[in-house]
Coordinates of C-alpha atoms in Angstrom, one line a residue:
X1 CA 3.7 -10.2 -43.0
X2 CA 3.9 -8.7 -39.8
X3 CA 0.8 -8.2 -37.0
X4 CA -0.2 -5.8 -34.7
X5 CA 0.6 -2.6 -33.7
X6 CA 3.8 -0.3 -33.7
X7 CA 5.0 0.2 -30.0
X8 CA 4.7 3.9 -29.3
X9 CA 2.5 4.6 -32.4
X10 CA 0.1 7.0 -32.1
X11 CA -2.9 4.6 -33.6
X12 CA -1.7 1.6 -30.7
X13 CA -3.7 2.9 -28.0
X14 CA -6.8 3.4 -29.8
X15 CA -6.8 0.1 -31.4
X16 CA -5.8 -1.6 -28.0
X17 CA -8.9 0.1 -26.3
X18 CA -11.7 -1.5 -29.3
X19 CA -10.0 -4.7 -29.3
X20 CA -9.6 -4.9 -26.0
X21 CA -13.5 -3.8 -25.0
X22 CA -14.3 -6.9 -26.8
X23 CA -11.5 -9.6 -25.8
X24 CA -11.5 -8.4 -22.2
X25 CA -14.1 -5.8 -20.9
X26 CA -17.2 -7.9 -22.1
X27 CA -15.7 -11.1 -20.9
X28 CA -14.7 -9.7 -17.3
X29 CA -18.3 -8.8 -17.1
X30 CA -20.0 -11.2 -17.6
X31 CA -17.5 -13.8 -15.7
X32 CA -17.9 -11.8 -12.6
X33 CA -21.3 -12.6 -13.0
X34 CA -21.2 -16.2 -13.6
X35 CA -18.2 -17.0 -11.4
X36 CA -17.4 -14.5 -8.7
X37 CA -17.9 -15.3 -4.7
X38 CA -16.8 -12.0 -3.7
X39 CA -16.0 -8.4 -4.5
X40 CA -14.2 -7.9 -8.1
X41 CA -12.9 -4.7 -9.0
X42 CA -11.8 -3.8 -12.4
X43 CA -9.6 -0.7 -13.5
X44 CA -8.1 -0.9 -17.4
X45 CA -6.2 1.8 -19.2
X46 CA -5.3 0.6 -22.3
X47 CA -3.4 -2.6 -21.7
X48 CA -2.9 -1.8 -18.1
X49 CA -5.3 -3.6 -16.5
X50 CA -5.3 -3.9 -12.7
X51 CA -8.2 -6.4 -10.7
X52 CA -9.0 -6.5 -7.1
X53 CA -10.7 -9.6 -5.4
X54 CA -12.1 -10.0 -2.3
X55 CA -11.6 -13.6 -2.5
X56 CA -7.9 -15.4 -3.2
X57 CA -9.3 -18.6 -4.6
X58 CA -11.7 -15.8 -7.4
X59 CA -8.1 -14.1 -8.0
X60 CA -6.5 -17.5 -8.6
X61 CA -9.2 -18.8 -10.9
X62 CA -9.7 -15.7 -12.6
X63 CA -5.6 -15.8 -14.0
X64 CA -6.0 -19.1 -15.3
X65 CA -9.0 -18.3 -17.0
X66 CA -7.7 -15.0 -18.3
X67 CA -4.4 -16.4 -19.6
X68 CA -7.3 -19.2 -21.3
X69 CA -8.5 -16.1 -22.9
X70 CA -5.8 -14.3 -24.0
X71 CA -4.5 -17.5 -25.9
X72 CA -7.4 -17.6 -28.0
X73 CA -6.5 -14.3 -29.5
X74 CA -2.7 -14.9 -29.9
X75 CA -2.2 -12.6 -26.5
X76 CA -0.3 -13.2 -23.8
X77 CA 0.1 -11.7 -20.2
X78 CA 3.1 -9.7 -19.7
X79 CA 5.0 -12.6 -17.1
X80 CA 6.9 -9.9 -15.1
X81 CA 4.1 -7.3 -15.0
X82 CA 1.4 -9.7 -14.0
X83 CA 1.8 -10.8 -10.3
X84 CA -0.9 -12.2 -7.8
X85 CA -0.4 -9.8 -4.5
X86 CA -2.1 -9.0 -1.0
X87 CA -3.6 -5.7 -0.8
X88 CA -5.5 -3.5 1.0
X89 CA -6.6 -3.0 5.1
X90 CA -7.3 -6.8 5.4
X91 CA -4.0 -7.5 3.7
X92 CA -2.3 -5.4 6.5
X93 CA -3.9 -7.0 9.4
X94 CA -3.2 -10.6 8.0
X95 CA 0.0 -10.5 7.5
X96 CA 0.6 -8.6 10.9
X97 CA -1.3 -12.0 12.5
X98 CA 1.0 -14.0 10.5
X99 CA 4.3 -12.3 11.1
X100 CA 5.0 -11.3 7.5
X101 CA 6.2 -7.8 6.1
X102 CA 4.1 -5.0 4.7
X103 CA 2.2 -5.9 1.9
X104 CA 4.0 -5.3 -1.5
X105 CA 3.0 -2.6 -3.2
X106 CA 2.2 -2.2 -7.1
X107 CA 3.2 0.2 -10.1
X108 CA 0.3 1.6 -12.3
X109 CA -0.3 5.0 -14.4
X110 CA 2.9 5.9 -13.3
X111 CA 2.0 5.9 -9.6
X112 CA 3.3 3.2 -7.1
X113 CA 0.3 1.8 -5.0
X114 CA 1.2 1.3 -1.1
X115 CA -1.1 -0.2 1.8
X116 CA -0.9 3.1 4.1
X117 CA -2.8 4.9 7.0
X118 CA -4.7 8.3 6.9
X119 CA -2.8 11.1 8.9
X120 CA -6.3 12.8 10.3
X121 CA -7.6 9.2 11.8
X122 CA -5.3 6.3 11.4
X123 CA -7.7 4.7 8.9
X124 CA -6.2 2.6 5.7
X125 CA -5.5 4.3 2.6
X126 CA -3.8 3.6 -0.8
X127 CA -0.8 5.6 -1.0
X128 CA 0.0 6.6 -4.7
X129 CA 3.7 7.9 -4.7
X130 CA 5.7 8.6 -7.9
X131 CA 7.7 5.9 -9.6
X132 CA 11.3 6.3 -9.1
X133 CA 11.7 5.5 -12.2
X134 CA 9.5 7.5 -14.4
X135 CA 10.9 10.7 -12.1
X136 CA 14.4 10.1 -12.8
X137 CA 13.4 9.7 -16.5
X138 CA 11.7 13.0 -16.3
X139 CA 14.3 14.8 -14.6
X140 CA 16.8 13.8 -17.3
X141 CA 14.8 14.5 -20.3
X142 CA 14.4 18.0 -18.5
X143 CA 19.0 18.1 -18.5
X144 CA 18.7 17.2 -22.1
X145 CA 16.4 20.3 -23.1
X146 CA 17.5 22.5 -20.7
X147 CA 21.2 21.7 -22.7
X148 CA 19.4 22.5 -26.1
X149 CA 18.0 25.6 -24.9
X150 CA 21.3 26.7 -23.5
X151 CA 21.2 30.0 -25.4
X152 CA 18.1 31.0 -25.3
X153 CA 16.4 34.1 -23.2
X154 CA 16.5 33.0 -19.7
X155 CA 12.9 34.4 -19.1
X156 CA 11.7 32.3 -21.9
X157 CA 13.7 29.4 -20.4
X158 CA 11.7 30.1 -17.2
X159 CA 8.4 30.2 -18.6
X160 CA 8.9 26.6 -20.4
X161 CA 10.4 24.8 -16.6
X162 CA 7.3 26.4 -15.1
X163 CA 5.2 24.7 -17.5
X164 CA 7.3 21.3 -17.2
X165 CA 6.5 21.7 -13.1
X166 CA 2.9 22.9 -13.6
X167 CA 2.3 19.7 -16.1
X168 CA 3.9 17.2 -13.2
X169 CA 1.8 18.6 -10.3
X170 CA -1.3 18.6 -12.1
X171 CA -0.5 14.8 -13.1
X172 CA 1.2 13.5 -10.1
X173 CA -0.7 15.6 -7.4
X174 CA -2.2 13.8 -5.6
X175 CA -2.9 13.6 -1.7
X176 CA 0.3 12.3 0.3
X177 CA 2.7 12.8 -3.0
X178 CA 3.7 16.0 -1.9
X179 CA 7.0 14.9 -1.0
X180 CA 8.1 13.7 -4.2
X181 CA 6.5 17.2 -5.8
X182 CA 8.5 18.9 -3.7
X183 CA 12.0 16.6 -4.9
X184 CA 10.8 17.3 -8.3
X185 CA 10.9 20.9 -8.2
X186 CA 13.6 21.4 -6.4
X187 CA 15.7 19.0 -8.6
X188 CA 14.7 21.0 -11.9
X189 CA 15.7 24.2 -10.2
X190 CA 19.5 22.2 -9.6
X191 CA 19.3 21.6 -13.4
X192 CA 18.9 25.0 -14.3
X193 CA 21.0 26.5 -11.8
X194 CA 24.1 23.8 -13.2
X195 CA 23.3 25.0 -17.1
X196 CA 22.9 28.8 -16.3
X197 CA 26.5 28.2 -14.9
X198 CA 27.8 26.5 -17.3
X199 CA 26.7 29.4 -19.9
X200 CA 28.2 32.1 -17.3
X201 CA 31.2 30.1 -16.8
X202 CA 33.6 31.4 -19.8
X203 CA 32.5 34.8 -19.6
X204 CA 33.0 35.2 -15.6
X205 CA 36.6 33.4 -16.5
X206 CA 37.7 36.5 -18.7
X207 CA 36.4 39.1 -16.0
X208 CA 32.9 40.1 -18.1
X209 CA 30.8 39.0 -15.4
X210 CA 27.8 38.8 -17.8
X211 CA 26.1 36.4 -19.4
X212 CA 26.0 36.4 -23.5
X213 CA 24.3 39.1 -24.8
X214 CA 22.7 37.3 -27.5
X215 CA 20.8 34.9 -25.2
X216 CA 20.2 37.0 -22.1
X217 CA 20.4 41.0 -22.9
X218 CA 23.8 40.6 -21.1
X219 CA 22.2 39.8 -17.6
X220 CA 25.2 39.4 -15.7
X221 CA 25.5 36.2 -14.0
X222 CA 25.0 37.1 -10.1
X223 CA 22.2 38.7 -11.4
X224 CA 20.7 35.4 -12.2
X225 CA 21.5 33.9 -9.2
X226 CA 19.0 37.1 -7.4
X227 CA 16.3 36.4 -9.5
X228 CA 15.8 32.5 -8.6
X229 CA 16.8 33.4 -5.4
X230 CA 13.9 35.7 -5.0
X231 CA 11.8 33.2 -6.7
X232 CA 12.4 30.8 -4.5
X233 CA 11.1 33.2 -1.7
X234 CA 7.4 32.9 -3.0
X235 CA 5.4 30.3 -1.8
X236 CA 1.7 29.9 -3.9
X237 CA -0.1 27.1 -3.2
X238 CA -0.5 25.0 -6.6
X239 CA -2.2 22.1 -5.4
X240 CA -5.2 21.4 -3.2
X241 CA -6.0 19.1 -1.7
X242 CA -2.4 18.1 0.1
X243 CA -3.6 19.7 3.5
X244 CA -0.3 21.5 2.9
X245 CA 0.8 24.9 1.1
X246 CA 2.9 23.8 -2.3
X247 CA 6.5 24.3 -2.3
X248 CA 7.6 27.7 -3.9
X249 CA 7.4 27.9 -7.5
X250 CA 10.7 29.1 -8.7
X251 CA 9.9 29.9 -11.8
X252 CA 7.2 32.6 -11.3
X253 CA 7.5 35.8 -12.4
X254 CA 9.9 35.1 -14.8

């Protein structure tokens, strides 16, 4: 008989948030109280959990101790997720005093963490930057629709990538990520450029010059072209926040 949860099921991270108020919320609680010399932060979502210490020998305890726990309810700590690592504006000046690199950075909610300074004052900040990772997975899910919809009205088309870049920014913007924002959008506007051509291709082959009828009201390819062009030229501001105006939004107005 099996245990547990289905991974991806819709049911897993409810049941992971009850079990885990009780296996690991109460029990942080009440060790920082017993046990702590310093600072302890605590930030869980779901079964990402992330701790800060002030003090390295608190950290070091606190794994053992949490591994302890885990074992007594047949979990275990992911080995290549859980990591002990220097962080934060001490963490920079250390290692500077002992000739070491940058401090290494972390991945959580789809952000990766780096040590960083403010561009008004100088001061430390986190950094949160896209992951590589989950971007690339994004822009390729965004290939495979845009491939599905290849026929469809190419104002409706528009009004769905605007949504896809709208949902991203509201997610991912944050201050100091405007860089990869801006890769984003302009990456998705490659994509659709590449499939609009690829539809335009076989008619523009023969001489037609247009689009299928069927999916665009025979908008003629060059036409296309114009309009994202124009797009393009429009520069709203999407985001506050940044210190920055957003990059244009291609896809308004269509």
């Amino acid at each position: 008989m099996e245990e547990g949860t289905p991974q991806g099921g819709s049911a897993s991270p409810l049941l992971a948030n009850v079990y885990l108020h009780y296996v690991f919320d109460l029990w942080v609680q009440a060790w920082r109280r017993k046990h702590a010399r310093g600072d302890v932060i605590v930030v869980r979502f779901a079964d990402d959990i992330v701790v800060g210490f002030q003090d390295k020998s608190d950290a070091q305890q606190f794994w053992r101790e949490l591994t302890e726990r885990m074992l007594k309810f047949d979990l275990e700590l992911h080995p290549e997720k859980t990591r002990l690592l220097e962080f934060g504006p001490f963490a920079v000046k250390n290692r500077k005093q002992r000739g070491e690199g940058r401090p290494e950075t972390f991945n959580f909610l789809g952000f990766t963490h780096i040590c960083g300074k403010k561009r008004s004052n100088g001061q430390f900040t986190v950094l949160r930057q896209t992951i590589r990772q989950r971007l690339q997975a994004k822009l390729n899910e965004v290939k495979v629709e845009l491939r599905r919809r290849m026929h469809h009205p190419i104002p409706e088309v528009g009004q769905w990538l605007r949504s896809v870049v709208a949902g991203h920014n509201r997610y991912y913007g944050v201050p100091m990520n405007d860089h990869a924002l801006h890769l984003f959008r302009l990456q998705v506007g490659r994509l659709w450029h590449r499939a609009l051509f690829v539809v335009a291709r076989p008619a523009v082959s023969l001489g037609i010059g247009c689009i299928d009828s069927s999916s665009a009201g025979c908008l003629p390819f060059a036409s296309t072209i114009l309009i994202l062009s124009a797009a393009w030229a429009l520069s709203p501001k999407v985001r506050a926040g940044c210190g920055k105006a957003a990059c244009p939004d291609p896809w308004r107005g269509l």
